[in-house]
mmCIF file of C-alpha atoms in Angstrom:
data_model
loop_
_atom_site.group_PDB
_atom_site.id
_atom_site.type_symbol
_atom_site.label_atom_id
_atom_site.label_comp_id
_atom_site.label_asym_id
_atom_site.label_seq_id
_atom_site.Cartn_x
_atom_site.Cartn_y
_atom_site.Cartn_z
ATOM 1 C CA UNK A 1 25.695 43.280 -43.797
ATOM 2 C CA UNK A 2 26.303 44.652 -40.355
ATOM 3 C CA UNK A 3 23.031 45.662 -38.494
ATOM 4 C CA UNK A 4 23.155 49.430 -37.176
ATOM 5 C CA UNK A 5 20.746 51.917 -36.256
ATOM 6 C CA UNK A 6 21.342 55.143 -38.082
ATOM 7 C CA UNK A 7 23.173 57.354 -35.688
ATOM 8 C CA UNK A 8 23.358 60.920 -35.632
ATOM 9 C CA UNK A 9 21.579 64.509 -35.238
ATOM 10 C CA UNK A 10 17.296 64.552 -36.291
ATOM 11 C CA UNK A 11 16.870 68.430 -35.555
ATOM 12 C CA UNK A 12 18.804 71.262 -36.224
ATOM 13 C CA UNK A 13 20.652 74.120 -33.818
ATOM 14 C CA UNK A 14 17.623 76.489 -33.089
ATOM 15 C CA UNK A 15 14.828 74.119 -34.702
ATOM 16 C CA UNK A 16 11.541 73.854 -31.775
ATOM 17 C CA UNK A 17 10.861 69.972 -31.333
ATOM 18 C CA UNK A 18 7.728 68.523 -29.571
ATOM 19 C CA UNK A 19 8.469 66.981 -25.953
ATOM 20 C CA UNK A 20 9.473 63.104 -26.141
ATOM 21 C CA UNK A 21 10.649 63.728 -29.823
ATOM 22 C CA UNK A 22 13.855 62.190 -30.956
ATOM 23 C CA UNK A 23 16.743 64.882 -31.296
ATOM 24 C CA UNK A 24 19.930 62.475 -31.333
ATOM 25 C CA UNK A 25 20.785 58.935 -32.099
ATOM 26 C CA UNK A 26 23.588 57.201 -31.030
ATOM 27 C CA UNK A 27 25.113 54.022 -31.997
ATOM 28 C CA UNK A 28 26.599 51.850 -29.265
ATOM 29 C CA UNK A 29 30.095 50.276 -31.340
ATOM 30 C CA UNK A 30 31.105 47.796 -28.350
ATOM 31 C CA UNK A 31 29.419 44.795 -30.380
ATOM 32 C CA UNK A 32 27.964 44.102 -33.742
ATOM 33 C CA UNK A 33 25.385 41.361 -34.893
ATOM 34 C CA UNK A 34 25.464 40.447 -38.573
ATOM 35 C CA UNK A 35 21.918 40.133 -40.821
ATOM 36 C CA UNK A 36 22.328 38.205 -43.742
ATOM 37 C CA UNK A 37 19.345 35.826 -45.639
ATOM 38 C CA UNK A 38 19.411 32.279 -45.090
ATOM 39 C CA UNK A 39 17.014 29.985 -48.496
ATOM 40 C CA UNK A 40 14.149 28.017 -47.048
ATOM 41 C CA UNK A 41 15.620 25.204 -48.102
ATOM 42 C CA UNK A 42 18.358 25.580 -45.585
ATOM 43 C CA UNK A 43 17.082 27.266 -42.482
ATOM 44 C CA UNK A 44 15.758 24.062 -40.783
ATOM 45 C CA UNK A 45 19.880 23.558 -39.953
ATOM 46 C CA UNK A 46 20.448 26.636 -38.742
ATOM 47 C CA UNK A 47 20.144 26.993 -35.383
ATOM 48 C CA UNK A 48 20.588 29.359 -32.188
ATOM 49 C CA UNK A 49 23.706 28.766 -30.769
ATOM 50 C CA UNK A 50 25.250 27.832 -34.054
ATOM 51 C CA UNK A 51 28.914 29.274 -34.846
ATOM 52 C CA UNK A 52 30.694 30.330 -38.171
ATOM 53 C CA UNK A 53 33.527 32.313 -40.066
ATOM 54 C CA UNK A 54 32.471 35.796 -41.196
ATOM 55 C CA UNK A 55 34.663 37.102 -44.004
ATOM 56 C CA UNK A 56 34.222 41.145 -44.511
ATOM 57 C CA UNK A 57 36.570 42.337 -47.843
ATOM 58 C CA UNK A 58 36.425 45.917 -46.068
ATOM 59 C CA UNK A 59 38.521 45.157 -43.186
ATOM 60 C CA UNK A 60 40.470 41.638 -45.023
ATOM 61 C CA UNK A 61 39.469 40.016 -41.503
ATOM 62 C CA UNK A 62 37.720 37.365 -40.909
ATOM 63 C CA UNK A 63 35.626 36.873 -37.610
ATOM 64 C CA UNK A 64 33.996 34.316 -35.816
ATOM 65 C CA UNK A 65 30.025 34.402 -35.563
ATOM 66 C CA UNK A 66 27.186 33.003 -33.267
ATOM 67 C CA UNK A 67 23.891 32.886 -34.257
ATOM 68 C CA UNK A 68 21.613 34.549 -31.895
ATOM 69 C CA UNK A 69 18.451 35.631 -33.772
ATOM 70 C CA UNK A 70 16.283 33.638 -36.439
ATOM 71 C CA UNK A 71 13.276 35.017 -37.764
ATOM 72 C CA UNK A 72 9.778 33.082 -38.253
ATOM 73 C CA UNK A 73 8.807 34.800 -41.061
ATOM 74 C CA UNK A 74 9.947 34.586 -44.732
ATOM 75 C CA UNK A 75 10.320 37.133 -47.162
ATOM 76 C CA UNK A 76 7.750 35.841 -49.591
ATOM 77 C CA UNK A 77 9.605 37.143 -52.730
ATOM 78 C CA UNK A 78 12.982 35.933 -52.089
ATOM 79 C CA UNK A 79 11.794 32.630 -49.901
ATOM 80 C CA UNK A 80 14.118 33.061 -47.920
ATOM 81 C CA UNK A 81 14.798 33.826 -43.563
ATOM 82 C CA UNK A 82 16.669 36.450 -41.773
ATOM 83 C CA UNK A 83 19.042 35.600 -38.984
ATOM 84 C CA UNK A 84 21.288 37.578 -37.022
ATOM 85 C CA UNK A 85 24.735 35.993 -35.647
ATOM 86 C CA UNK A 86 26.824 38.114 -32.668
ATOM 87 C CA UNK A 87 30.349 38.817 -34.444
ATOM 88 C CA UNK A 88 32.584 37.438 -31.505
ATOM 89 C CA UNK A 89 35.849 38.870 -30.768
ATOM 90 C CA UNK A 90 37.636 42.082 -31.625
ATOM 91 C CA UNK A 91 35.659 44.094 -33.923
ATOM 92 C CA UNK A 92 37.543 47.522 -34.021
ATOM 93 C CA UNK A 93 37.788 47.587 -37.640
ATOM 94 C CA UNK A 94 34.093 47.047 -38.287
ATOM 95 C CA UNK A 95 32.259 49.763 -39.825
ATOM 96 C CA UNK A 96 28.299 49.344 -39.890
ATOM 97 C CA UNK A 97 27.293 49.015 -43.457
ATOM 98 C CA UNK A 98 30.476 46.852 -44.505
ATOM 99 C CA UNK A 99 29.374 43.939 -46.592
ATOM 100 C CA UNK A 100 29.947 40.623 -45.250
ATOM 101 C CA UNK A 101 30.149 37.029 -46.210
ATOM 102 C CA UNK A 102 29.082 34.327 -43.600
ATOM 103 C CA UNK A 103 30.169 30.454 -43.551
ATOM 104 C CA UNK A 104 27.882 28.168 -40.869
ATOM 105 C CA UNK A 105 29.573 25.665 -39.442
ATOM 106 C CA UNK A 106 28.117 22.298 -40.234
ATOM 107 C CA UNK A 107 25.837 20.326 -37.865
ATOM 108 C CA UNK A 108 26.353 16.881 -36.978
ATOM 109 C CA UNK A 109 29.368 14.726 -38.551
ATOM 110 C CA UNK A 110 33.029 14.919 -36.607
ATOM 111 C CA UNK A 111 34.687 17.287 -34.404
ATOM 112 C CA UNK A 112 37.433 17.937 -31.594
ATOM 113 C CA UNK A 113 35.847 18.771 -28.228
ATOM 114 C CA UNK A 114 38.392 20.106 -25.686
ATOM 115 C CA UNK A 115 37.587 21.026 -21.902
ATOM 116 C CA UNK A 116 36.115 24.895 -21.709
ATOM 117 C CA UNK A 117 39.165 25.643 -19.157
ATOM 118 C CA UNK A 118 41.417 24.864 -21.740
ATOM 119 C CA UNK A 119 39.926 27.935 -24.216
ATOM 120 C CA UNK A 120 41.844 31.079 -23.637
ATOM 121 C CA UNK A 121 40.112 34.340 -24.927
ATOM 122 C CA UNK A 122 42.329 37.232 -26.038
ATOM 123 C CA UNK A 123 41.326 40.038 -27.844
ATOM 124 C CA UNK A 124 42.323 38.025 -31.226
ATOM 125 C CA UNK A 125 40.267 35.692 -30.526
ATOM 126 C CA UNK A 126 39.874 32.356 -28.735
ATOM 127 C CA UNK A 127 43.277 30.186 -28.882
ATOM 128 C CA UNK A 128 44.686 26.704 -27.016
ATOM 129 C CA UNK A 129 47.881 25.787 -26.131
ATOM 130 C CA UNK A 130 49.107 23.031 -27.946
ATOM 131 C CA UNK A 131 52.188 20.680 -27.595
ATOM 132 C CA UNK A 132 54.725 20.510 -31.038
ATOM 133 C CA UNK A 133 58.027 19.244 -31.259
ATOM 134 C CA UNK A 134 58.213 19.331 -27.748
ATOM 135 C CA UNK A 135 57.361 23.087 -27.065
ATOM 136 C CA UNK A 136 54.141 25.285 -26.564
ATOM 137 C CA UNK A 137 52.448 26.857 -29.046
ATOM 138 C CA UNK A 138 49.415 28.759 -28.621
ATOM 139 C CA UNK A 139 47.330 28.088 -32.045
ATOM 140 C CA UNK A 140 43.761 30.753 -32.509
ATOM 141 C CA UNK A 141 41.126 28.166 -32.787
ATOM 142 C CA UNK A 142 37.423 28.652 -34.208
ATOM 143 C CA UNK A 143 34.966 28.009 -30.987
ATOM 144 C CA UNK A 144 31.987 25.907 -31.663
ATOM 145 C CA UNK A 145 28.805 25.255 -28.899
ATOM 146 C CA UNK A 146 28.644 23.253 -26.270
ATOM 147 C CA UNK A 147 29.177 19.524 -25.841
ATOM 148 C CA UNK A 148 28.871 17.154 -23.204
ATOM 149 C CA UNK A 149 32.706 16.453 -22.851
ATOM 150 C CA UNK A 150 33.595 20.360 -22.990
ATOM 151 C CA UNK A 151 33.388 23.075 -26.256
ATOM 152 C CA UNK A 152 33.712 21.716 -30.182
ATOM 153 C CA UNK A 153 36.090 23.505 -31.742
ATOM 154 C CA UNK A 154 35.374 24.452 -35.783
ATOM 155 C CA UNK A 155 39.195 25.795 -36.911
ATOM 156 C CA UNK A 156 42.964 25.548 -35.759
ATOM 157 C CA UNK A 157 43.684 22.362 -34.196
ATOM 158 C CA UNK A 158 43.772 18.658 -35.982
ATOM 159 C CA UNK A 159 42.828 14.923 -35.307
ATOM 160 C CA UNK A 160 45.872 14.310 -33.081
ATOM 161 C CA UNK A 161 47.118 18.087 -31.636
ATOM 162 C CA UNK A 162 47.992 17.558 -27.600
ATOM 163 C CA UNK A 163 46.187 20.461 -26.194
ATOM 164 C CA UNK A 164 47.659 21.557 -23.236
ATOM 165 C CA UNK A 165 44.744 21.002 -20.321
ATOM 166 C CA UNK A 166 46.564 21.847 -17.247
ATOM 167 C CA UNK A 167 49.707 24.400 -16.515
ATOM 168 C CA UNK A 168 48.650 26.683 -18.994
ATOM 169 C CA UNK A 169 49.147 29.260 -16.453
ATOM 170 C CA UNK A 170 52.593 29.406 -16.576
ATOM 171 C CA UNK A 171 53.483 28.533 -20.523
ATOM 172 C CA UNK A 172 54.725 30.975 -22.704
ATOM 173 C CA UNK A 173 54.874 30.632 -26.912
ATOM 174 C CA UNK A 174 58.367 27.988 -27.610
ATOM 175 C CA UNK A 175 59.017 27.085 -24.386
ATOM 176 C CA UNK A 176 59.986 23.310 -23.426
ATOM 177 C CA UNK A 177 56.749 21.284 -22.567
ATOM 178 C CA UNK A 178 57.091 17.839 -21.597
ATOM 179 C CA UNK A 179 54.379 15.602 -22.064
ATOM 180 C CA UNK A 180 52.093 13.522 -19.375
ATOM 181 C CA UNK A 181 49.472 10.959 -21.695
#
């Protein structure tokens, strides 16, 4: 569920409030974080830093995630730990209160790694250029953490894509790309 503060009016027109009491609340919609329960038994792999899909039904979107929060304490009824993960990208259609579903990437195991330069963020979302049938094609990719070699990347490209890691600049979606291995 998306985290918010309750926003709105605490007094009325013509009510008498103490001095330093709260008369308005408002809720800053630029960003969202997403709270959701993570079981004991799976905590110990989540981690700060770590990225996933969030799928809302509200909005039919799905967004990717980074976790930036993990709490130390359980709830001792449902054994299990709160984290909150940033929502990344465009978030217009967000509403807080909109039920969520959230997918961790896995830790460990295989994954591409391009070079950070070659990540392009638009307000869809992060994307690559990639090289098919001989023309560029700019493919919305799911952005991992950080690796030695560059950024891991979760969604979009496969074993084998030729990700465009120079010239970039000056390609535009179909046009003629001929490639230097």
């Amino acid at each position: 569920m998306c985290a918010a503060v309750a926003c709105g009016r605490q007094v009325e027109v013509g009510q008498s409030v103490q001095p330093g009491a709260r008369v308005l609340t408002l809720l800053d919609v630029s960003s969202y974080k997403v709270t959701f329960a993570v079981p004991e038994a799976e905590v110990g792999s989540v981690t700060i830093g770590q990225t996933g899909q969030m799928t809302c039904a509200a909005t039919d979107g799905t967004y990717t995630v980074r976790i930036c929060e993990k709490n130390l304490k359980a709830n001792p009824v449902a054994h299990t730990y709160t984290v909150r993960a940033a929502i990344l990208g465009d978030t217009r259609e967000l509403m807080p209160g909109m039920v969520a579903n959230v997918t961790l990437a896995q830790k460990g195991g295989e994954f591409i790694v391009v070079p950070a330069a070659c990540i392009h963020l638009l307000q869809s979302g992060a994307s690559v250029w990639v090289v098919r049938n001989g023309h560029a094609e700019r493919v919305k990719v799911g952005v991992g953490g950080y690796q030695a070699n560059g950024i891991s990347i979760t969604a979009g490209l496969n074993a084998g894509d030729s990700v465009v890691v120079e010239g970039f600049q000056k390609l535009y979606e179909g046009c003629e790309v001929v490639e230097n291995k």
